Amino acid sequence: AAAALDEDASILRQGIRYHQERDYDLALMSFRAYLESNPEPGNDQVFLLTATAAMASGNYAEAEAYLKQIDKDNSEFAVAASWHTAMLALRNENLDAAAAELRLLEQAGMDRLYPIKAILADL
């Protein structure tokens, strides 16, 4: 069991390293392997990193599935998940869903981190 945990931790570190190096295809492969063994990771960071790697690799439906697994009420990664959810909604031309997500971010004061007002003005 300890060997499996060490292997999983190594796969996760590898995925994070690939993500930091912007090699999103390899990052996505590593995160998929990690999540196969750990479908409920200890925190939502794995889901966020996997989602962003999937988005960067053009796997938008997969990215959306990972973003939906992030607890948007109690996760430290909720803001980033909401932003990426809004970006996917825009990509899918679902302007109402994007605007709703962006307004929630704006109400939470996240317009200092993201160009929310500019995007909402264009919608």
Coordinates of C-alpha atoms in Angstrom, one line a residue:
A1 CA 0.0 0.0 0.0
A2 CA 2.8 2.4 0.8
A3 CA 4.4 1.8 -2.6
A4 CA 1.1 2.6 -4.3
L5 CA 0.8 5.9 -2.3
D6 CA 4.4 6.8 -3.2
E7 CA 3.7 6.1 -6.9
D8 CA 0.5 8.2 -6.8
A9 CA 2.4 11.1 -5.1
S10 CA 5.1 10.8 -7.7
I11 CA 2.5 10.9 -10.6
L12 CA 0.9 14.0 -9.0
R13 CA 4.2 15.8 -8.6
Q14 CA 5.0 14.9 -12.2
G15 CA 1.7 16.4 -13.4
I16 CA 2.2 19.5 -11.4
R17 CA 5.7 19.9 -12.8
Y18 CA 4.4 19.4 -16.4
H19 CA 1.7 22.0 -15.7
Q20 CA 4.2 24.5 -14.4
E21 CA 6.3 23.9 -17.5
R22 CA 3.2 24.5 -19.6
D23 CA 3.3 21.0 -21.1
Y24 CA -0.4 20.6 -20.7
D25 CA -0.8 17.4 -22.7
L26 CA 1.7 15.5 -20.4
A27 CA 0.2 17.2 -17.4
L28 CA -3.3 16.0 -18.3
M29 CA -2.0 12.5 -18.8
S30 CA -0.4 12.5 -15.4
F31 CA -3.5 14.0 -13.7
R32 CA -5.7 11.4 -15.4
A33 CA -3.5 8.6 -14.1
Y34 CA -3.5 10.1 -10.6
L35 CA -7.3 10.5 -10.5
E36 CA -7.8 7.0 -11.7
S37 CA -6.2 5.8 -8.5
N38 CA -7.5 8.7 -6.4
P39 CA -11.0 9.6 -7.7
E40 CA -11.6 11.7 -4.5
P41 CA -8.3 13.6 -3.9
G42 CA -7.7 15.4 -0.7
N43 CA -8.4 18.8 -2.1
D44 CA -9.8 20.5 -5.2
Q45 CA -6.4 21.6 -6.5
V46 CA -6.1 18.4 -8.5
F47 CA -9.4 19.0 -10.2
L48 CA -8.5 22.6 -11.0
L49 CA -5.1 21.7 -12.4
T50 CA -6.6 18.9 -14.4
A51 CA -9.4 21.1 -15.8
T52 CA -6.9 23.9 -16.8
A53 CA -4.6 21.3 -18.5
A54 CA -7.7 19.9 -20.3
M55 CA -8.7 23.3 -21.4
A56 CA -5.2 24.1 -22.7
S57 CA -5.2 20.8 -24.5
G58 CA -8.5 21.5 -26.2
N59 CA -10.5 18.9 -24.1
Y60 CA -13.2 21.3 -23.1
A61 CA -15.9 18.8 -22.1
E62 CA -13.4 17.0 -19.9
A63 CA -12.4 20.3 -18.4
E64 CA -16.0 21.1 -17.6
A65 CA -16.5 17.8 -15.9
Y66 CA -13.5 18.4 -13.6
L67 CA -14.6 21.9 -12.8
K68 CA -18.0 20.6 -11.7
Q69 CA -16.3 18.4 -9.1
I70 CA -14.9 21.5 -7.3
D71 CA -17.0 22.6 -4.3
K72 CA -17.8 26.2 -5.3
D73 CA -19.1 26.9 -1.8
N74 CA -16.3 25.6 0.4
S75 CA -13.2 25.3 -1.7
E76 CA -10.2 27.6 -1.7
F77 CA -10.2 26.9 -5.5
A78 CA -13.8 28.0 -6.0
V79 CA -12.9 31.5 -7.4
A80 CA -10.6 30.0 -10.0
A81 CA -13.1 27.3 -10.8
S82 CA -15.8 29.9 -11.4
W83 CA -13.6 31.9 -13.7
H84 CA -12.7 28.9 -15.8
T85 CA -16.4 27.8 -15.8
A86 CA -17.3 31.3 -17.2
M87 CA -14.6 31.0 -19.8
L88 CA -15.9 27.7 -20.9
A89 CA -19.4 29.1 -21.1
L90 CA -18.2 31.9 -23.3
R91 CA -16.4 29.4 -25.5
N92 CA -19.6 27.5 -25.9
E93 CA -21.4 30.8 -26.6
N94 CA -23.6 30.3 -23.5
L95 CA -23.6 34.0 -22.7
D96 CA -26.3 33.7 -20.0
A97 CA -24.3 31.1 -18.0
A98 CA -21.1 33.1 -18.5
A99 CA -22.7 36.3 -17.3
A100 CA -24.2 34.6 -14.3
E101 CA -20.9 33.2 -13.3
L102 CA -19.1 36.5 -13.9
R103 CA -21.7 38.4 -11.8
L104 CA -21.1 36.0 -8.9
L105 CA -17.4 36.7 -9.2
E106 CA -18.0 40.4 -9.4
Q107 CA -20.2 40.4 -6.3
A108 CA -17.4 38.5 -4.4
G109 CA -15.0 41.3 -5.3
M110 CA -13.0 39.3 -7.7
D111 CA -13.0 42.0 -10.4
R112 CA -9.6 43.0 -9.0
L113 CA -8.2 39.6 -10.1
Y114 CA -10.1 39.1 -13.4
P115 CA -11.3 41.5 -16.1
I116 CA -14.9 40.8 -15.2
K117 CA -16.3 44.3 -15.9
A118 CA -14.8 44.4 -19.4
I119 CA -16.2 41.1 -20.3
L120 CA -19.6 41.8 -18.9
A121 CA -19.7 45.1 -20.8
D122 CA -19.1 43.2 -24.1
L123 CA -21.9 40.7 -23.3

